[in-house]
Amino acid sequence: SNADRLPGSSCTVLEPVSSATGLVRLHGDVWSARTSGPEIPVGETVYVQRVDGAAVVVDRSAPALGDPDLDRA
């Protein structure tokens, strides 16, 4: 699915991203986003770690795409 291709994609923070809420622009679309780390301010470039329902989980660093947990296709 398209969601399987999102991990590793870069996106831009549109509203501050916290563990509970946030918005990012990803491939031209606006997505709800969360992070497991500290809040990320508007304008930062972040990377999709995984898709969780209708939201993406993002971080400031790109995921290790060779991670066996990500290669379940």
PDB file of N, CA and C in Angstrom:
ATOM      1  N   SER A   1       0.838  -1.189   0.000  1.00  0.00           N
ATOM      2  CA  SER A   1       0.000   0.000   0.000  1.00  0.00           C
ATOM      3  C   SER A   1       0.874   1.241   0.000  1.00  0.00           C
ATOM      4  N   ASN A   2       0.277   2.396  -0.252  1.00  0.00           N
ATOM      5  CA  ASN A   2       1.033   3.641  -0.228  1.00  0.00           C
ATOM      6  C   ASN A   2       1.614   3.919   1.144  1.00  0.00           C
ATOM      7  N   ALA A   3       0.916   3.528   2.207  1.00  0.00           N
ATOM      8  CA  ALA A   3       1.402   3.765   3.567  1.00  0.00           C
ATOM      9  C   ALA A   3       2.730   3.037   3.810  1.00  0.00           C
ATOM     10  N   ASP A   4       2.938   1.912   3.143  1.00  0.00           N
ATOM     11  CA  ASP A   4       4.186   1.156   3.312  1.00  0.00           C
ATOM     12  C   ASP A   4       5.387   1.924   2.760  1.00  0.00           C
ATOM     13  N   ARG A   5       5.147   2.860   1.874  1.00  0.00           N
ATOM     14  CA  ARG A   5       6.245   3.620   1.264  1.00  0.00           C
ATOM     15  C   ARG A   5       6.591   4.879   2.049  1.00  0.00           C
ATOM     16  N   LEU A   6       5.801   5.240   3.058  1.00  0.00           N
ATOM     17  CA  LEU A   6       6.007   6.504   3.761  1.00  0.00           C
ATOM     18  C   LEU A   6       7.184   6.516   4.729  1.00  0.00           C
ATOM     19  N   PRO A   7       7.504   5.429   5.457  1.00  0.00           N
ATOM     20  CA  PRO A   7       8.639   5.506   6.372  1.00  0.00           C
ATOM     21  C   PRO A   7       9.916   5.940   5.658  1.00  0.00           C
ATOM     22  N   GLY A   8      10.587   6.918   6.275  1.00  0.00           N
ATOM     23  CA  GLY A   8      11.794   7.479   5.693  1.00  0.00           C
ATOM     24  C   GLY A   8      11.536   8.756   4.919  1.00  0.00           C
ATOM     25  N   SER A   9      10.268   9.034   4.583  1.00  0.00           N
ATOM     26  CA  SER A   9       9.941  10.253   3.845  1.00  0.00           C
ATOM     27  C   SER A   9      10.127  11.480   4.724  1.00  0.00           C
ATOM     28  N   SER A  10      10.638  12.553   4.130  1.00  0.00           N
ATOM     29  CA  SER A  10      10.760  13.797   4.884  1.00  0.00           C
ATOM     30  C   SER A  10       9.465  14.584   4.763  1.00  0.00           C
ATOM     31  N   CYS A  11       9.168  15.374   5.775  1.00  0.00           N
ATOM     32  CA  CYS A  11       7.989  16.227   5.769  1.00  0.00           C
ATOM     33  C   CYS A  11       8.285  17.476   6.593  1.00  0.00           C
ATOM     34  N   THR A  12       7.426  18.474   6.473  1.00  0.00           N
ATOM     35  CA  THR A  12       7.614  19.755   7.142  1.00  0.00           C
ATOM     36  C   THR A  12       6.526  19.954   8.184  1.00  0.00           C
ATOM     37  N   VAL A  13       6.927  20.377   9.372  1.00  0.00           N
ATOM     38  CA  VAL A  13       5.983  20.598  10.468  1.00  0.00           C
ATOM     39  C   VAL A  13       5.183  21.876  10.205  1.00  0.00           C
ATOM     40  N   LEU A  14       3.837  21.747  10.209  1.00  0.00           N
ATOM     41  CA  LEU A  14       2.929  22.882  10.008  1.00  0.00           C
ATOM     42  C   LEU A  14       2.362  23.394  11.322  1.00  0.00           C
ATOM     43  N   GLU A  15       2.138  22.493  12.276  1.00  0.00           N
ATOM     44  CA  GLU A  15       1.724  22.835  13.634  1.00  0.00           C
ATOM     45  C   GLU A  15       2.616  22.016  14.552  1.00  0.00           C
ATOM     46  N   PRO A  16       3.041  22.565  15.708  1.00  0.00           N
ATOM     47  CA  PRO A  16       3.972  21.838  16.576  1.00  0.00           C
ATOM     48  C   PRO A  16       3.536  20.386  16.793  1.00  0.00           C
ATOM     49  N   VAL A  17       4.499  19.473  16.689  1.00  0.00           N
ATOM     50  CA  VAL A  17       4.221  18.041  16.831  1.00  0.00           C
ATOM     51  C   VAL A  17       4.666  17.593  18.217  1.00  0.00           C
ATOM     52  N   SER A  18       3.725  17.005  18.964  1.00  0.00           N
ATOM     53  CA  SER A  18       4.001  16.487  20.305  1.00  0.00           C
ATOM     54  C   SER A  18       3.613  15.013  20.342  1.00  0.00           C
ATOM     55  N   SER A  19       3.598  14.458  21.537  1.00  0.00           N
ATOM     56  CA  SER A  19       3.202  13.052  21.670  1.00  0.00           C
ATOM     57  C   SER A  19       1.704  12.870  21.437  1.00  0.00           C
ATOM     58  N   ALA A  20       0.939  13.972  21.425  1.00  0.00           N
ATOM     59  CA  ALA A  20      -0.506  13.869  21.289  1.00  0.00           C
ATOM     60  C   ALA A  20      -1.064  14.454  19.995  1.00  0.00           C
ATOM     61  N   THR A  21      -0.397  15.451  19.430  1.00  0.00           N
ATOM     62  CA  THR A  21      -0.992  16.173  18.308  1.00  0.00           C
ATOM     63  C   THR A  21       0.070  16.854  17.457  1.00  0.00           C
ATOM     64  N   GLY A  22      -0.334  17.260  16.259  1.00  0.00           N
ATOM     65  CA  GLY A  22       0.531  18.012  15.359  1.00  0.00           C
ATOM     66  C   GLY A  22       0.104  17.800  13.926  1.00  0.00           C
ATOM     67  N   LEU A  23       0.643  18.648  13.020  1.00  0.00           N
ATOM     68  CA  LEU A  23       0.348  18.524  11.594  1.00  0.00           C
ATOM     69  C   LEU A  23       1.635  18.670  10.803  1.00  0.00           C
ATOM     70  N   VAL A  24       1.756  17.864   9.744  1.00  0.00           N
ATOM     71  CA  VAL A  24       2.908  17.950   8.843  1.00  0.00           C
ATOM     72  C   VAL A  24       2.425  17.945   7.396  1.00  0.00           C
ATOM     73  N   ARG A  25       3.253  18.506   6.499  1.00  0.00           N
ATOM     74  CA  ARG A  25       2.992  18.416   5.061  1.00  0.00           C
ATOM     75  C   ARG A  25       3.873  17.306   4.527  1.00  0.00           C
ATOM     76  N   LEU A  26       3.237  16.290   3.949  1.00  0.00           N
ATOM     77  CA  LEU A  26       3.927  15.102   3.457  1.00  0.00           C
ATOM     78  C   LEU A  26       3.471  14.835   2.029  1.00  0.00           C
ATOM     79  N   HIS A  27       4.396  14.898   1.073  1.00  0.00           N
ATOM     80  CA  HIS A  27       4.065  14.683  -0.345  1.00  0.00           C
ATOM     81  C   HIS A  27       2.898  15.548  -0.788  1.00  0.00           C
ATOM     82  N   GLY A  28       2.847  16.808  -0.304  1.00  0.00           N
ATOM     83  CA  GLY A  28       1.808  17.740  -0.723  1.00  0.00           C
ATOM     84  C   GLY A  28       0.512  17.641   0.053  1.00  0.00           C
ATOM     85  N   ASP A  29       0.371  16.639   0.907  1.00  0.00           N
ATOM     86  CA  ASP A  29      -0.839  16.465   1.707  1.00  0.00           C
ATOM     87  C   ASP A  29      -0.558  16.817   3.163  1.00  0.00           C
ATOM     88  N   VAL A  30      -1.604  17.211   3.890  1.00  0.00           N
ATOM     89  CA  VAL A  30      -1.482  17.503   5.313  1.00  0.00           C
ATOM     90  C   VAL A  30      -1.886  16.253   6.099  1.00  0.00           C
ATOM     91  N   TRP A  31      -0.995  15.831   7.002  1.00  0.00           N
ATOM     92  CA  TRP A  31      -1.227  14.648   7.834  1.00  0.00           C
ATOM     93  C   TRP A  31      -1.210  15.019   9.309  1.00  0.00           C
ATOM     94  N   SER A  32      -2.018  14.338  10.097  1.00  0.00           N
ATOM     95  CA  SER A  32      -1.870  14.409  11.544  1.00  0.00           C
ATOM     96  C   SER A  32      -0.573  13.701  11.897  1.00  0.00           C
ATOM     97  N   ALA A  33       0.122  14.212  12.912  1.00  0.00           N
ATOM     98  CA  ALA A  33       1.421  13.633  13.264  1.00  0.00           C
ATOM     99  C   ALA A  33       1.608  13.636  14.771  1.00  0.00           C
ATOM    100  N   ARG A  34       2.464  12.715  15.226  1.00  0.00           N
ATOM    101  CA  ARG A  34       2.873  12.628  16.633  1.00  0.00           C
ATOM    102  C   ARG A  34       4.353  12.306  16.657  1.00  0.00           C
ATOM    103  N   THR A  35       4.987  12.525  17.804  1.00  0.00           N
ATOM    104  CA  THR A  35       6.378  12.123  17.988  1.00  0.00           C
ATOM    105  C   THR A  35       6.543  11.502  19.353  1.00  0.00           C
ATOM    106  N   SER A  36       7.514  10.628  19.497  1.00  0.00           N
ATOM    107  CA  SER A  36       7.773  10.017  20.804  1.00  0.00           C
ATOM    108  C   SER A  36       8.811  10.826  21.579  1.00  0.00           C
ATOM    109  N   GLY A  37       9.431  11.814  20.915  1.00  0.00           N
ATOM    110  CA  GLY A  37      10.440  12.638  21.568  1.00  0.00           C
ATOM    111  C   GLY A  37       9.870  13.978  22.001  1.00  0.00           C
ATOM    112  N   PRO A  38      10.774  14.958  22.216  1.00  0.00           N
ATOM    113  CA  PRO A  38      10.321  16.303  22.596  1.00  0.00           C
ATOM    114  C   PRO A  38       9.519  16.958  21.476  1.00  0.00           C
ATOM    115  N   GLU A  39       8.696  17.942  21.855  1.00  0.00           N
ATOM    116  CA  GLU A  39       7.884  18.648  20.855  1.00  0.00           C
ATOM    117  C   GLU A  39       8.771  19.231  19.761  1.00  0.00           C
ATOM    118  N   ILE A  40       8.284  19.160  18.524  1.00  0.00           N
ATOM    119  CA  ILE A  40       9.019  19.644  17.358  1.00  0.00           C
ATOM    120  C   ILE A  40       8.301  20.890  16.849  1.00  0.00           C
ATOM    121  N   PRO A  41       9.041  22.026  16.707  1.00  0.00           N
ATOM    122  CA  PRO A  41       8.393  23.285  16.322  1.00  0.00           C
ATOM    123  C   PRO A  41       8.067  23.384  14.827  1.00  0.00           C
ATOM    124  N   VAL A  42       7.217  24.349  14.510  1.00  0.00           N
ATOM    125  CA  VAL A  42       6.830  24.652  13.132  1.00  0.00           C
ATOM    126  C   VAL A  42       8.069  24.954  12.293  1.00  0.00           C
ATOM    127  N   GLY A  43       8.053  24.448  11.055  1.00  0.00           N
ATOM    128  CA  GLY A  43       9.127  24.733  10.115  1.00  0.00           C
ATOM    129  C   GLY A  43      10.235  23.694  10.082  1.00  0.00           C
ATOM    130  N   GLU A  44      10.303  22.821  11.096  1.00  0.00           N
ATOM    131  CA  GLU A  44      11.332  21.786  11.129  1.00  0.00           C
ATOM    132  C   GLU A  44      11.060  20.735  10.052  1.00  0.00           C
ATOM    133  N   THR A  45      12.132  20.152   9.531  1.00  0.00           N
ATOM    134  CA  THR A  45      12.013  18.993   8.652  1.00  0.00           C
ATOM    135  C   THR A  45      12.121  17.755   9.523  1.00  0.00           C
ATOM    136  N   VAL A  46      11.163  16.863   9.379  1.00  0.00           N
ATOM    137  CA  VAL A  46      11.148  15.620  10.153  1.00  0.00           C
ATOM    138  C   VAL A  46      10.973  14.443   9.203  1.00  0.00           C
ATOM    139  N   TYR A  47      11.106  13.244   9.722  1.00  0.00           N
ATOM    140  CA  TYR A  47      11.039  12.034   8.904  1.00  0.00           C
ATOM    141  C   TYR A  47      10.013  11.071   9.485  1.00  0.00           C
ATOM    142  N   VAL A  48       9.255  10.456   8.590  1.00  0.00           N
ATOM    143  CA  VAL A  48       8.241   9.487   9.001  1.00  0.00           C
ATOM    144  C   VAL A  48       8.932   8.236   9.524  1.00  0.00           C
ATOM    145  N   GLN A  49       8.573   7.836  10.731  1.00  0.00           N
ATOM    146  CA  GLN A  49       9.071   6.597  11.322  1.00  0.00           C
ATOM    147  C   GLN A  49       8.130   5.440  10.996  1.00  0.00           C
ATOM    148  N   ARG A  50       6.821   5.730  11.104  1.00  0.00           N
ATOM    149  CA  ARG A  50       5.812   4.707  10.790  1.00  0.00           C
ATOM    150  C   ARG A  50       4.457   5.388  10.651  1.00  0.00           C
ATOM    151  N   VAL A  51       3.515   4.655  10.098  1.00  0.00           N
ATOM    152  CA  VAL A  51       2.143   5.121   9.981  1.00  0.00           C
ATOM    153  C   VAL A  51       1.343   4.435  11.078  1.00  0.00           C
ATOM    154  N   ASP A  52       0.541   5.230  11.796  1.00  0.00           N
ATOM    155  CA  ASP A  52      -0.281   4.700  12.886  1.00  0.00           C
ATOM    156  C   ASP A  52      -1.705   5.161  12.656  1.00  0.00           C
ATOM    157  N   GLY A  53      -2.489   4.334  11.984  1.00  0.00           N
ATOM    158  CA  GLY A  53      -3.857   4.714  11.631  1.00  0.00           C
ATOM    159  C   GLY A  53      -3.828   5.836  10.610  1.00  0.00           C
ATOM    160  N   ALA A  54      -4.487   6.971  10.923  1.00  0.00           N
ATOM    161  CA  ALA A  54      -4.537   8.106  10.004  1.00  0.00           C
ATOM    162  C   ALA A  54      -3.446   9.128  10.316  1.00  0.00           C
ATOM    163  N   ALA A  55      -2.514   8.782  11.205  1.00  0.00           N
ATOM    164  CA  ALA A  55      -1.436   9.703  11.579  1.00  0.00           C
ATOM    165  C   ALA A  55      -0.083   9.093  11.243  1.00  0.00           C
ATOM    166  N   VAL A  56       0.910   9.971  11.105  1.00  0.00           N
ATOM    167  CA  VAL A  56       2.281   9.504  10.950  1.00  0.00           C
ATOM    168  C   VAL A  56       3.031   9.816  12.245  1.00  0.00           C
ATOM    169  N   VAL A  57       3.925   8.906  12.614  1.00  0.00           N
ATOM    170  CA  VAL A  57       4.806   9.124  13.756  1.00  0.00           C
ATOM    171  C   VAL A  57       6.128   9.604  13.170  1.00  0.00           C
ATOM    172  N   VAL A  58       6.586  10.780  13.609  1.00  0.00           N
ATOM    173  CA  VAL A  58       7.756  11.411  13.016  1.00  0.00           C
ATOM    174  C   VAL A  58       8.853  11.646  14.052  1.00  0.00           C
ATOM    175  N   ASP A  59      10.070  11.870  13.551  1.00  0.00           N
ATOM    176  CA  ASP A  59      11.213  12.204  14.397  1.00  0.00           C
ATOM    177  C   ASP A  59      12.149  13.076  13.569  1.00  0.00           C
ATOM    178  N   ARG A  60      13.084  13.729  14.259  1.00  0.00           N
ATOM    179  CA  ARG A  60      14.038  14.594  13.550  1.00  0.00           C
ATOM    180  C   ARG A  60      15.046  13.795  12.734  1.00  0.00           C
ATOM    181  N   SER A  61      15.222  12.518  13.061  1.00  0.00           N
ATOM    182  CA  SER A  61      16.177  11.700  12.310  1.00  0.00           C
ATOM    183  C   SER A  61      15.437  10.660  11.478  1.00  0.00           C
ATOM    184  N   ALA A  62      16.024  10.309  10.349  1.00  0.00           N
ATOM    185  CA  ALA A  62      15.421   9.311   9.465  1.00  0.00           C
ATOM    186  C   ALA A  62      15.513   7.934  10.122  1.00  0.00           C
ATOM    187  N   PRO A  63      14.531   7.073   9.892  1.00  0.00           N
ATOM    188  CA  PRO A  63      14.590   5.723  10.462  1.00  0.00           C
ATOM    189  C   PRO A  63      15.649   4.885   9.753  1.00  0.00           C
ATOM    190  N   ALA A  64      16.126   3.880  10.446  1.00  0.00           N
ATOM    191  CA  ALA A  64      17.058   2.928   9.830  1.00  0.00           C
ATOM    192  C   ALA A  64      16.207   1.964   9.000  1.00  0.00           C
ATOM    193  N   LEU A  65      16.143   2.194   7.701  1.00  0.00           N
ATOM    194  CA  LEU A  65      15.234   1.417   6.862  1.00  0.00           C
ATOM    195  C   LEU A  65      15.667  -0.041   6.714  1.00  0.00           C
ATOM    196  N   GLY A  66      16.884  -0.358   7.093  1.00  0.00           N
ATOM    197  CA  GLY A  66      17.321  -1.743   7.061  1.00  0.00           C
ATOM    198  C   GLY A  66      16.870  -2.524   8.280  1.00  0.00           C
ATOM    199  N   ASP A  67      16.180  -1.849   9.192  1.00  0.00           N
ATOM    200  CA  ASP A  67      15.702  -2.467  10.427  1.00  0.00           C
ATOM    201  C   ASP A  67      14.721  -3.585  10.076  1.00  0.00           C
ATOM    202  N   PRO A  68      14.950  -4.804  10.569  1.00  0.00           N
ATOM    203  CA  PRO A  68      14.055  -5.923  10.227  1.00  0.00           C
ATOM    204  C   PRO A  68      12.598  -5.658  10.600  1.00  0.00           C
ATOM    205  N   ASP A  69      12.345  -4.854  11.636  1.00  0.00           N
ATOM    206  CA  ASP A  69      10.972  -4.558  12.024  1.00  0.00           C
ATOM    207  C   ASP A  69      10.241  -3.764  10.950  1.00  0.00           C
ATOM    208  N   LEU A  70      10.990  -3.052  10.089  1.00  0.00           N
ATOM    209  CA  LEU A  70      10.357  -2.259   9.035  1.00  0.00           C
ATOM    210  C   LEU A  70      10.233  -3.028   7.726  1.00  0.00           C
ATOM    211  N   ASP A  71      10.872  -4.176   7.633  1.00  0.00           N
ATOM    212  CA  ASP A  71      10.889  -4.920   6.376  1.00  0.00           C
ATOM    213  C   ASP A  71       9.954  -6.131   6.423  1.00  0.00           C
ATOM    214  N   ARG A  72       8.689  -5.886   6.800  1.00  0.00           N
ATOM    215  CA  ARG A  72       7.745  -6.989   6.956  1.00  0.00           C
ATOM    216  C   ARG A  72       6.897  -7.214   5.723  1.00  0.00           C
ATOM    217  N   ALA A  73       7.208  -6.571   4.621  1.00  0.00           N
ATOM    218  CA  ALA A  73       6.372  -6.659   3.411  1.00  0.00           C
ATOM    219  C   ALA A  73       6.378  -8.065   2.842  1.00  0.00           C
TER     220      ALA A  73
END
